[in-house]
Short mmCIF file of C-alpha atoms in Angstrom, two decimals:
data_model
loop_
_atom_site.label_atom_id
_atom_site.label_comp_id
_atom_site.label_asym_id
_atom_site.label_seq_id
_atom_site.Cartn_x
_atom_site.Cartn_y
_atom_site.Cartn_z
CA UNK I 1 -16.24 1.30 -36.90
CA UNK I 2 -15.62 -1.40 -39.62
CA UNK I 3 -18.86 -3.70 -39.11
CA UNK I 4 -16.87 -6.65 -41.42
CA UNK I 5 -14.20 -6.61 -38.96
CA UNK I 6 -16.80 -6.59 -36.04
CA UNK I 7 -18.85 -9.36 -37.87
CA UNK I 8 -15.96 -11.45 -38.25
CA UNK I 9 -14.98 -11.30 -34.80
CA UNK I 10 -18.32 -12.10 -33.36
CA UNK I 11 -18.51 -15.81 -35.36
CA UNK I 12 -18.38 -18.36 -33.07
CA UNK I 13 -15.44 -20.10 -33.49
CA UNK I 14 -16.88 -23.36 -32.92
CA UNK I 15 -19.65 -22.71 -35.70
CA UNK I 16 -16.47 -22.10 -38.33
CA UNK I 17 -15.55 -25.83 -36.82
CA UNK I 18 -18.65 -27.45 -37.97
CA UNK I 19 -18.37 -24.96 -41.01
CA UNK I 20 -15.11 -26.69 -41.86
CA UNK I 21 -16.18 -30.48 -40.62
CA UNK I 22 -19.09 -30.23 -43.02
CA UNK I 23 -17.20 -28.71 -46.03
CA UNK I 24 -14.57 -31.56 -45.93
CA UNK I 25 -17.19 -34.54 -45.51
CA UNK I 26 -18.54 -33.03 -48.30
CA UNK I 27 -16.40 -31.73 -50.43
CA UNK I 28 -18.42 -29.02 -51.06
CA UNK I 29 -15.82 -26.63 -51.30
CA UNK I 30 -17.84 -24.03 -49.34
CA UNK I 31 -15.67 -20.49 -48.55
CA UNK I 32 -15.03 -20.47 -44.85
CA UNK I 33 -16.79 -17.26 -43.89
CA UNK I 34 -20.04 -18.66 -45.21
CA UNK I 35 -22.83 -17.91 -42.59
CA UNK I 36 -23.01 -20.87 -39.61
CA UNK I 37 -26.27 -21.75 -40.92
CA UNK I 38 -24.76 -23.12 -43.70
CA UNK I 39 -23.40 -25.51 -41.91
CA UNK I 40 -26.34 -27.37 -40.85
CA UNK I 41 -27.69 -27.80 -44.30
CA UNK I 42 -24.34 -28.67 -45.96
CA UNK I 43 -23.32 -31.18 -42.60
CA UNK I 44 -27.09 -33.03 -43.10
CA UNK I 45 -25.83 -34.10 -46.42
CA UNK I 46 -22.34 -35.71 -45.40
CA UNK I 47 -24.17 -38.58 -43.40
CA UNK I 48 -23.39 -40.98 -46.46
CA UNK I 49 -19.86 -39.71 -46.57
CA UNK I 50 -16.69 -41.82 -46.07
CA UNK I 51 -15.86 -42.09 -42.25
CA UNK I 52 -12.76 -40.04 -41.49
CA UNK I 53 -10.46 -40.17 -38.44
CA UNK I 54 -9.98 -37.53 -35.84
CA UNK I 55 -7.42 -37.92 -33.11
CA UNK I 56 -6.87 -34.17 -31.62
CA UNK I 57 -3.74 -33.03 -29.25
CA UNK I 58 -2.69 -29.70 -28.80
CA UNK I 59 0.94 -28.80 -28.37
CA UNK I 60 2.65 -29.48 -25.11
CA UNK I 61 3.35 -26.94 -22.88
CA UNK I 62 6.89 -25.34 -22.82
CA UNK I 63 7.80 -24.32 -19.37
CA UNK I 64 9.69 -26.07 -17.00
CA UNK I 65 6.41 -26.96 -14.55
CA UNK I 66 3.62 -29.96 -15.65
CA UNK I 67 -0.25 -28.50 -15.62
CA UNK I 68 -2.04 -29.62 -12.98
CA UNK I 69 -6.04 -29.67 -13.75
CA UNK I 70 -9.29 -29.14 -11.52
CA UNK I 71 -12.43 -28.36 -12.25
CA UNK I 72 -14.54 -26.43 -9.57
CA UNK I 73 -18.14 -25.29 -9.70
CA UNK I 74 -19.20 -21.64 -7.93
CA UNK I 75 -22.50 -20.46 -7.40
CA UNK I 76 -23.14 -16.82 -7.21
CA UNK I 77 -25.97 -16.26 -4.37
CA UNK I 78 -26.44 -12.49 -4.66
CA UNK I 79 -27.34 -12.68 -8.43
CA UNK I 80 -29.61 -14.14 -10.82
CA UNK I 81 -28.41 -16.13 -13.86
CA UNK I 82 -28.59 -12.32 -16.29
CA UNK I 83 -29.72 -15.47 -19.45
CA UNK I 84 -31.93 -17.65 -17.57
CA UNK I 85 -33.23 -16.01 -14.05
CA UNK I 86 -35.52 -19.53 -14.22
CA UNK I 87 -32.40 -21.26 -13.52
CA UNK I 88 -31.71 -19.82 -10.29
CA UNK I 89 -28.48 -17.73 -8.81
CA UNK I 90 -25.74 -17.62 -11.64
CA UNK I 91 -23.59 -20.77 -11.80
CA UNK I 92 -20.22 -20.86 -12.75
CA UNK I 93 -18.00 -24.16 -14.18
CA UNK I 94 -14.38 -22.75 -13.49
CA UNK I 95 -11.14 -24.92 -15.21
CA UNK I 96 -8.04 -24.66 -12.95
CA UNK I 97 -4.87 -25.14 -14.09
CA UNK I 98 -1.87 -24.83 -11.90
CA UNK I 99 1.79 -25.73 -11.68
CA UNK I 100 2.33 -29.17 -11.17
CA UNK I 101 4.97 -32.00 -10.62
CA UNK I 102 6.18 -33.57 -13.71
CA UNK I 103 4.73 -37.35 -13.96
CA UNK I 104 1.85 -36.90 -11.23
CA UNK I 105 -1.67 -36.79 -11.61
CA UNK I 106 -3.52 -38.49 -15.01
CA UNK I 107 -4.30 -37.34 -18.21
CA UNK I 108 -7.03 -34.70 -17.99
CA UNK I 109 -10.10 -34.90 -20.73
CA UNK I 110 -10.71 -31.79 -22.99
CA UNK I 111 -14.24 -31.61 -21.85
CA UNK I 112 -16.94 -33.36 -20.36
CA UNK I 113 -19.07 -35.99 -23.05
CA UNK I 114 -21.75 -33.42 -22.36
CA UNK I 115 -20.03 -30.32 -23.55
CA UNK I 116 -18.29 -32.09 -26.62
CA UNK I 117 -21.90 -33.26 -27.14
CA UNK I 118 -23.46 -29.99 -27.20
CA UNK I 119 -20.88 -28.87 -29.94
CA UNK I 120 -21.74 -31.58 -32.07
CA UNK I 121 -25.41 -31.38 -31.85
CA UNK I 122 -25.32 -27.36 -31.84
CA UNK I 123 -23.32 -27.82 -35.50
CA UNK I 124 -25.47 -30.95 -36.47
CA UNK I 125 -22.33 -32.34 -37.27
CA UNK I 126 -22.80 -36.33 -38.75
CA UNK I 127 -20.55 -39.35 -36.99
CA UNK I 128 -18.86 -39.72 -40.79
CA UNK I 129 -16.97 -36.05 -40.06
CA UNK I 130 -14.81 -37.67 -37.62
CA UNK I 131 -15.74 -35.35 -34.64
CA UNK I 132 -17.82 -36.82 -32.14
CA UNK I 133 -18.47 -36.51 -28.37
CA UNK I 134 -15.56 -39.09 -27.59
CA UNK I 135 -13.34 -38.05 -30.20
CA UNK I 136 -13.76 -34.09 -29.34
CA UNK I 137 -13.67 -35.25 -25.33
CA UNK I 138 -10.61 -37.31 -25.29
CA UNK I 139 -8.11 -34.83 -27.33
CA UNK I 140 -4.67 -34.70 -26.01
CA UNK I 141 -4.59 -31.61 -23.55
CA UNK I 142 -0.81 -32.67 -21.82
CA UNK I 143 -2.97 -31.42 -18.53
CA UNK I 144 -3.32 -33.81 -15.35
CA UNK I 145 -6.01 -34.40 -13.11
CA UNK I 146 -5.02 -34.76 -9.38
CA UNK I 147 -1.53 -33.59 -10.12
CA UNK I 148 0.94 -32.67 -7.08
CA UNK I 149 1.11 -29.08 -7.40
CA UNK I 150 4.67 -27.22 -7.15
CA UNK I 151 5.27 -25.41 -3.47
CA UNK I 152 5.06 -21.41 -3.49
CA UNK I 153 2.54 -18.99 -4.66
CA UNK I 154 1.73 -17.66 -8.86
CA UNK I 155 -0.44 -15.03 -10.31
CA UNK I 156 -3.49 -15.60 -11.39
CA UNK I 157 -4.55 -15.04 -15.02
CA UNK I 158 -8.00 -14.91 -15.87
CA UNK I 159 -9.26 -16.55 -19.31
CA UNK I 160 -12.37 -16.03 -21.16
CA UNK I 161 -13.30 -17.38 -24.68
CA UNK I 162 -15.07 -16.02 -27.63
CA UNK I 163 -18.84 -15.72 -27.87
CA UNK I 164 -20.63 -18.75 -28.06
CA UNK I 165 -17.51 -20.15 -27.45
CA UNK I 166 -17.07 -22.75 -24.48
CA UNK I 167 -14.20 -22.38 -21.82
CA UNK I 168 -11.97 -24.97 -23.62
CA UNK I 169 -11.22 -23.24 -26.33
CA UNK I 170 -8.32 -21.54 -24.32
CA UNK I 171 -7.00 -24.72 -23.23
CA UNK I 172 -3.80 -24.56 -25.25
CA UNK I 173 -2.40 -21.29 -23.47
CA UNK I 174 -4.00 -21.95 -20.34
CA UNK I 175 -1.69 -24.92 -19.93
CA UNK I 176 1.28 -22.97 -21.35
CA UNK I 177 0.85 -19.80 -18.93
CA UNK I 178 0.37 -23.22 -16.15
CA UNK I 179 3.85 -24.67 -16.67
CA UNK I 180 5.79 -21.08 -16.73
CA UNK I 181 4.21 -20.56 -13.47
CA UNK I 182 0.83 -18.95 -13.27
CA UNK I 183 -2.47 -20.39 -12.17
CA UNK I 184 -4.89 -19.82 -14.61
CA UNK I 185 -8.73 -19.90 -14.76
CA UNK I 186 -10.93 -21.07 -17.28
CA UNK I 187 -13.90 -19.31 -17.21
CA UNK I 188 -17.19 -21.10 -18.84
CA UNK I 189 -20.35 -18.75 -19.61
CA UNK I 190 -23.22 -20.51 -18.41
CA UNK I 191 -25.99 -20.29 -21.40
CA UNK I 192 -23.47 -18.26 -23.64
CA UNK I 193 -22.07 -21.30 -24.93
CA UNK I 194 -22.68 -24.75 -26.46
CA UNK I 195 -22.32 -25.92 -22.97
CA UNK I 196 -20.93 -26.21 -19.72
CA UNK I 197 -21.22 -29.03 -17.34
CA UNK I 198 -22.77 -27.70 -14.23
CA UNK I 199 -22.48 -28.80 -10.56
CA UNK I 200 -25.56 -31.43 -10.92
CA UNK I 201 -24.20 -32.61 -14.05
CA UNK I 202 -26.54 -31.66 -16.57
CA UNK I 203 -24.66 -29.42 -19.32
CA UNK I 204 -26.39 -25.99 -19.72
CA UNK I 205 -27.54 -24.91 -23.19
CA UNK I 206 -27.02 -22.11 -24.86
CA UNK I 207 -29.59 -19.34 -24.24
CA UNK I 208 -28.28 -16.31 -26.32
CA UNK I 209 -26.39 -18.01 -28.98
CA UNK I 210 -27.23 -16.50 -32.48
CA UNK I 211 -28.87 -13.23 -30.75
CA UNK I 212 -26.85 -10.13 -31.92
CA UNK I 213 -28.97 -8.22 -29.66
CA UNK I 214 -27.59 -9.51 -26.35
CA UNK I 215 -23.70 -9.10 -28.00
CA UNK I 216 -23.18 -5.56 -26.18
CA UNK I 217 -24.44 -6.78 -22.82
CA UNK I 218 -22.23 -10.10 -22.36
CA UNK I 219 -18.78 -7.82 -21.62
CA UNK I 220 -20.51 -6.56 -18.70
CA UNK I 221 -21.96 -9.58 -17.56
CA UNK I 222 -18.74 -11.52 -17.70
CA UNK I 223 -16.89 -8.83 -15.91
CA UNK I 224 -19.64 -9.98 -12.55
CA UNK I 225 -18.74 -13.07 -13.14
CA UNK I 226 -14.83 -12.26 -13.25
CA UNK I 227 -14.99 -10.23 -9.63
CA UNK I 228 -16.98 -13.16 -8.59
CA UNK I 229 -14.46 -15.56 -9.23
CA UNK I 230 -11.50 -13.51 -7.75
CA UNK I 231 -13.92 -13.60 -4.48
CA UNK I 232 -13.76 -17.18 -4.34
CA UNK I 233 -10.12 -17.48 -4.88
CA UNK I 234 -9.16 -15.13 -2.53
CA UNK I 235 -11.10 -14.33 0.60
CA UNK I 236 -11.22 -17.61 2.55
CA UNK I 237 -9.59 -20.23 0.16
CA UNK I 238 -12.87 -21.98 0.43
CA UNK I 239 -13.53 -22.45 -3.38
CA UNK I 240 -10.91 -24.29 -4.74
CA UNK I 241 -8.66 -26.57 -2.17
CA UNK I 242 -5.87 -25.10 -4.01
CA UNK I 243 -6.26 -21.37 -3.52
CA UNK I 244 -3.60 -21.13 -1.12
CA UNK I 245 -1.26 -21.37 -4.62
CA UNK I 246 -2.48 -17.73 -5.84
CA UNK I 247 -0.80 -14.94 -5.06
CA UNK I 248 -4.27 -12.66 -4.44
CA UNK I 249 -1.98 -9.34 -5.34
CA UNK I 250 -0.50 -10.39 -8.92
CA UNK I 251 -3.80 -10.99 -10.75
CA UNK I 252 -4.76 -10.74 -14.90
CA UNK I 253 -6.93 -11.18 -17.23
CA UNK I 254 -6.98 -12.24 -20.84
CA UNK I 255 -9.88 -12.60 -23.58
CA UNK I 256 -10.45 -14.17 -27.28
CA UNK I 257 -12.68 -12.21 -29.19
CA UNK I 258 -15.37 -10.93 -26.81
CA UNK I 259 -13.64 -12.26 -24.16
CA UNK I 260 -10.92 -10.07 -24.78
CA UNK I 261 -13.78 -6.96 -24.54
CA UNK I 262 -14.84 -8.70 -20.86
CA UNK I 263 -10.98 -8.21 -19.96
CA UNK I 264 -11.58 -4.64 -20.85
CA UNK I 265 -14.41 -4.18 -18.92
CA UNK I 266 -13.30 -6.12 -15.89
CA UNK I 267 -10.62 -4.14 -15.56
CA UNK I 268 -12.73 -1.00 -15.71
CA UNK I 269 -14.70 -2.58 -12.36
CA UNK I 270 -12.42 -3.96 -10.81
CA UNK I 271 -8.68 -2.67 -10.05
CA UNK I 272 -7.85 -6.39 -8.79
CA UNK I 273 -6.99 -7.18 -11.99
CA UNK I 274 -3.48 -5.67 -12.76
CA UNK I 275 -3.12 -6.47 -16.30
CA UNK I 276 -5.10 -7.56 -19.41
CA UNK I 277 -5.14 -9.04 -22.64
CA UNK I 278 -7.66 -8.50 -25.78
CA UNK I 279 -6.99 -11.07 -28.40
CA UNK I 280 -8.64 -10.03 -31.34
CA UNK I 281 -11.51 -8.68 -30.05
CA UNK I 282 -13.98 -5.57 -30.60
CA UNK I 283 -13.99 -3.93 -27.67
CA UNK I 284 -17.80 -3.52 -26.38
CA UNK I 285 -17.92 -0.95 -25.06
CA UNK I 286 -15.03 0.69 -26.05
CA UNK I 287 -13.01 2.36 -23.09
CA UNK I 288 -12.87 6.27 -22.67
CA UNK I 289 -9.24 8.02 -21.44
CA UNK I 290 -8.97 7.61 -17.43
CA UNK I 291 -10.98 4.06 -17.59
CA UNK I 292 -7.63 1.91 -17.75
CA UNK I 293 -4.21 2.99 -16.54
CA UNK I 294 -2.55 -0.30 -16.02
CA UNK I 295 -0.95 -2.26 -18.62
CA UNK I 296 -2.94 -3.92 -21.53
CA UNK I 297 -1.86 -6.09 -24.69
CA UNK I 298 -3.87 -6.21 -27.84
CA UNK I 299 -2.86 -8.82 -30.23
CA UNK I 300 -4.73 -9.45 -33.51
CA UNK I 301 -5.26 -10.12 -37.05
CA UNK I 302 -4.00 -7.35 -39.56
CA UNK I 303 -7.69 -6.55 -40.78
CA UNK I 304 -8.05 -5.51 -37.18
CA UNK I 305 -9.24 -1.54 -38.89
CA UNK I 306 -11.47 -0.66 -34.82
CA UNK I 307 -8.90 -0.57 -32.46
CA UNK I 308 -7.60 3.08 -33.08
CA UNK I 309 -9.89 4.87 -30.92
CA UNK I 310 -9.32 2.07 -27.61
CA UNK I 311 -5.53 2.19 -28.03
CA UNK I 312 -5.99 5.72 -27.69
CA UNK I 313 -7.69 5.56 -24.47
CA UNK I 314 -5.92 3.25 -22.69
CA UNK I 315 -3.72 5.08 -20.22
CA UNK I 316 -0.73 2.87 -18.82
CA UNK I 317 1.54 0.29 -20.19
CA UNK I 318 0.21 -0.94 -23.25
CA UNK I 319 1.37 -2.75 -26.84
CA UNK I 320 -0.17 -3.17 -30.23
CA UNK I 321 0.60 -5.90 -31.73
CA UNK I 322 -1.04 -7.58 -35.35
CA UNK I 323 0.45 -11.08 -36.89
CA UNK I 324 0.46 -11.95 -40.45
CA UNK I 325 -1.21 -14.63 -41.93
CA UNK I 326 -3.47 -15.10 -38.58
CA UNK I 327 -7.51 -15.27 -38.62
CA UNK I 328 -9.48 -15.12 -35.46
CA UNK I 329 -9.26 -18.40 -34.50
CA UNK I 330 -5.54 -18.26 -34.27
CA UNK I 331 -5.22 -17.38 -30.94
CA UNK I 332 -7.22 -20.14 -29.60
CA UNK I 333 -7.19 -24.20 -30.14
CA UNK I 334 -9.54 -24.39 -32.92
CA UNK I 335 -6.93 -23.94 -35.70
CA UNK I 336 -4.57 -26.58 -34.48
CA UNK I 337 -8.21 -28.81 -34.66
CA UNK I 338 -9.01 -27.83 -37.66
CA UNK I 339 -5.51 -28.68 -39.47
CA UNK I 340 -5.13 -31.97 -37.37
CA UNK I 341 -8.41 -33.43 -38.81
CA UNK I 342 -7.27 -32.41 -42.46
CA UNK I 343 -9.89 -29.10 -42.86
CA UNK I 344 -8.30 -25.86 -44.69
CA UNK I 345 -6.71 -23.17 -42.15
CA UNK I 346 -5.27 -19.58 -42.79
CA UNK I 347 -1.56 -19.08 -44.04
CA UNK I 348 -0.15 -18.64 -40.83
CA UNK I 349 0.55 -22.67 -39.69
CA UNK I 350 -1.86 -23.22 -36.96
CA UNK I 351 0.89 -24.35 -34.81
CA UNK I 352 2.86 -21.33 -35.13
CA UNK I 353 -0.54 -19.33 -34.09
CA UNK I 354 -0.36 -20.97 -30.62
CA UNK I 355 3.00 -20.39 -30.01
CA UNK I 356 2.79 -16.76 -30.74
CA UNK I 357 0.47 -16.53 -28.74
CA UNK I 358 1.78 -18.02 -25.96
CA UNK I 359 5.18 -16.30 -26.06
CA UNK I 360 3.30 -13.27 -26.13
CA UNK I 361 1.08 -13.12 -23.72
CA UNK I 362 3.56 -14.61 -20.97
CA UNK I 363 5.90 -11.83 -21.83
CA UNK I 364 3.01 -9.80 -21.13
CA UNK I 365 2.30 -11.26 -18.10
CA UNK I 366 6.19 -11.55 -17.18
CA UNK I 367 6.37 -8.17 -16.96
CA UNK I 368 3.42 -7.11 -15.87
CA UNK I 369 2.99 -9.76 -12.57
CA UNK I 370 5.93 -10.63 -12.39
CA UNK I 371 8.17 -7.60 -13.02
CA UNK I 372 10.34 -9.79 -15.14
CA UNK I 373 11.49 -8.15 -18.18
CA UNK I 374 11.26 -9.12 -21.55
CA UNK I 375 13.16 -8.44 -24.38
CA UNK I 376 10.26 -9.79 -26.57
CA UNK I 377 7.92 -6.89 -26.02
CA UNK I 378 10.96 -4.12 -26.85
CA UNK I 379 9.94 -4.69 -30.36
CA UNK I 380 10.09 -6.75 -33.71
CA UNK I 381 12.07 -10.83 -33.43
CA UNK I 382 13.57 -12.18 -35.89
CA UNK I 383 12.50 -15.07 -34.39
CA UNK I 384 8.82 -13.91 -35.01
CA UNK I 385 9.04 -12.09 -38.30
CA UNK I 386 4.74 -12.77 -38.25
CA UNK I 387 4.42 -10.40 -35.38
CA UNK I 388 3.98 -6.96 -36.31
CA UNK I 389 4.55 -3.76 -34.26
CA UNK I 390 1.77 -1.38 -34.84
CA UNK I 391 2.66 1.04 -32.25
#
């Protein structure tokens, strides 16, 4: 297994932020893949630096629906929190996002002032880099709280961010996958994070951040979690006033990074979920031949060099595919961030990264849920010349 790969997939996106923040307050000039700690020595020094401006937005969704937005808080009474058993049962924050009316409902936040807080104080990142609480908080999402949601019933597709990596982070296809008619959750990792705003309204801390030694246990963790969820959404409607909206027999998953491992493993436990996504992740553990027979998409960087053995295994419908010019934070909002407030980003254009993305794993789920084909996924586009076949 090629640990440089692993290690590079296992950075917490949100460090590289405050990584990149720091460099250009700076002007340090610091390489990108310098360690996260970095960042707290080179971000103390750009208090005395310039102010610079930071107005985020992330691309608009393209289907023909709006994205309705609710956020709903579960508690898990049979379990302990696996981080924290001080804190009680395991607690959940859950984002839902669900077809909508055009023009109903108003504009959602990004996150809570709490969670944008905990990034900036987790990356000691000064009020002269431009990203603060309010200015991470309030970036355009094109998501709507209290939105009238469209008549009928959608899949469900499950989505869980990178390690240390809060729910957010996914917001860009969550909305996407929203509007082309799929309700989507966005699942936050209590105390795996740099925070989640609970029930109460305190926003948890992170517990295991920086800890390589709990890496190989948070798959399996997330996968309780997962089956948890799908519970809630489906036996009762009782968790979310909108559950009658999810079609309880069309259900995926899809994963950034170690997230994308957690769609691996949920599958593995639970054969609710039909159909799953790995997005540049190292699978932990990886799966063995009989584990998954129903379809699965991997979609990474081209220095992906570990997935040989888990393509092997997996036993059903399944595509390889690698895009050029990518890093690992192209397939989540952080790139599109990153450019926006004027910090270097990898040759691929950051806004091509999320549309890739989302074409992609719709066709996935298209066919998959919705038994909708798609020419996309026959093979290469000339419409997508980045996206590579690899098998």
């Amino acid at each position: 297994m090629n640990t440089t790969s692993n290690r590079k997939r296992r950075i917490s996106a949100v460090a590289i932020l405050g990584l990149a923040v720091s460099v250009a307050a700076t002007g340090t000039g610091l390489a990108a893949t310098a360690p996260p700690s970095t960042v707290h020595a080179t971000a103390a020094t750009a208090v005395a630096a310039p102010p610079r401006s930071f107005q985020g937005a992330l691309p608009a969704p393209t289907g023909p629906y709006a994205a309705g937005e609710e956020v709903i808080h579960l508690t898990d009474t049979s379990r302990l929190d696996p981080w924290v058993p001080s804190s009680g049962p395991r607690q959940l924050t859950v984002t839902m996002v669900y077809p909508a009316v055009p023009g109903t409902g108003t504009p959602a936040p990004y996150m809570t002032l709490g969670e944008a807080a905990g990034i900036v104080q987790r990356q000691n990142l000064p009020a002269s880099s431009g990203v603060t609480p309010q200015t991470l908080s309030s970036v355009t999402t094109h998501a709507f709280d209290g939105a009238r949601p469209q008549r009928g019933k959608y899949p469900l597709v499950v989505l869980s961010p990178a390690y240390e990596d809060p729910r957010i982070t996914l917001t860009a296809l969550a909305t996407d996958l929203a509007s082309h008619g799929y309700v989507v959750a966005l699942v936050g990792d209590t105390y795996e994070d740099s925070g989640e705003t609970l029930a109460n309204g305190q926003t948890s801390p992170c517990a295991i951040c920086g800890d390589p030694t709990r890496i190989n246990s948070i798959p399996a963790n997330r996968a309780l979690d997962m089956s948890f969820l799908i519970d809630q959404l489906t036996h009762g409607n009782t968790a979310w006033r909108l559950a009658h909206l999810i079609d309880k027999h069309e259900i995926g998953m899809a994963g950034h990074s170690i997230g994308g491992a957690a769609a691996a493993t949920t599958m593995i436990a639970d054969p609710r979920v039909r159909a799953g996504v790995n997005m540049d992740g190292t699978f932990h553990p990886e799966p063995t031949p009989g584990q998954i027979n129903r379809p699965f998409l991997m979609l990474g960087t081209t220095t992906n060099t570990d997935w040989e053995r888990p393509w092997a295994a997996l036993g059903g419908y399944k595509k390889w595919l690698t895009v050029a010019g990518a890093d690992h934070l192209s397939f989540s909002d952080l790139n599109v961030l990153l450019e926006q407030a004027g910090f270097p980003t990898p040759p691929l254009d950051s806004e091509r990264g999320i549309v890739i993305t989302r074409e992609y794993v719709t066709a996935f789920f298209d066919q998959t849920l919705k038994r909708i084909h798609s020419p996309l996924l026959d093979g290469p586009s000339p419409n997508n010349p980045e996206v590579l076949f690899q098998h």
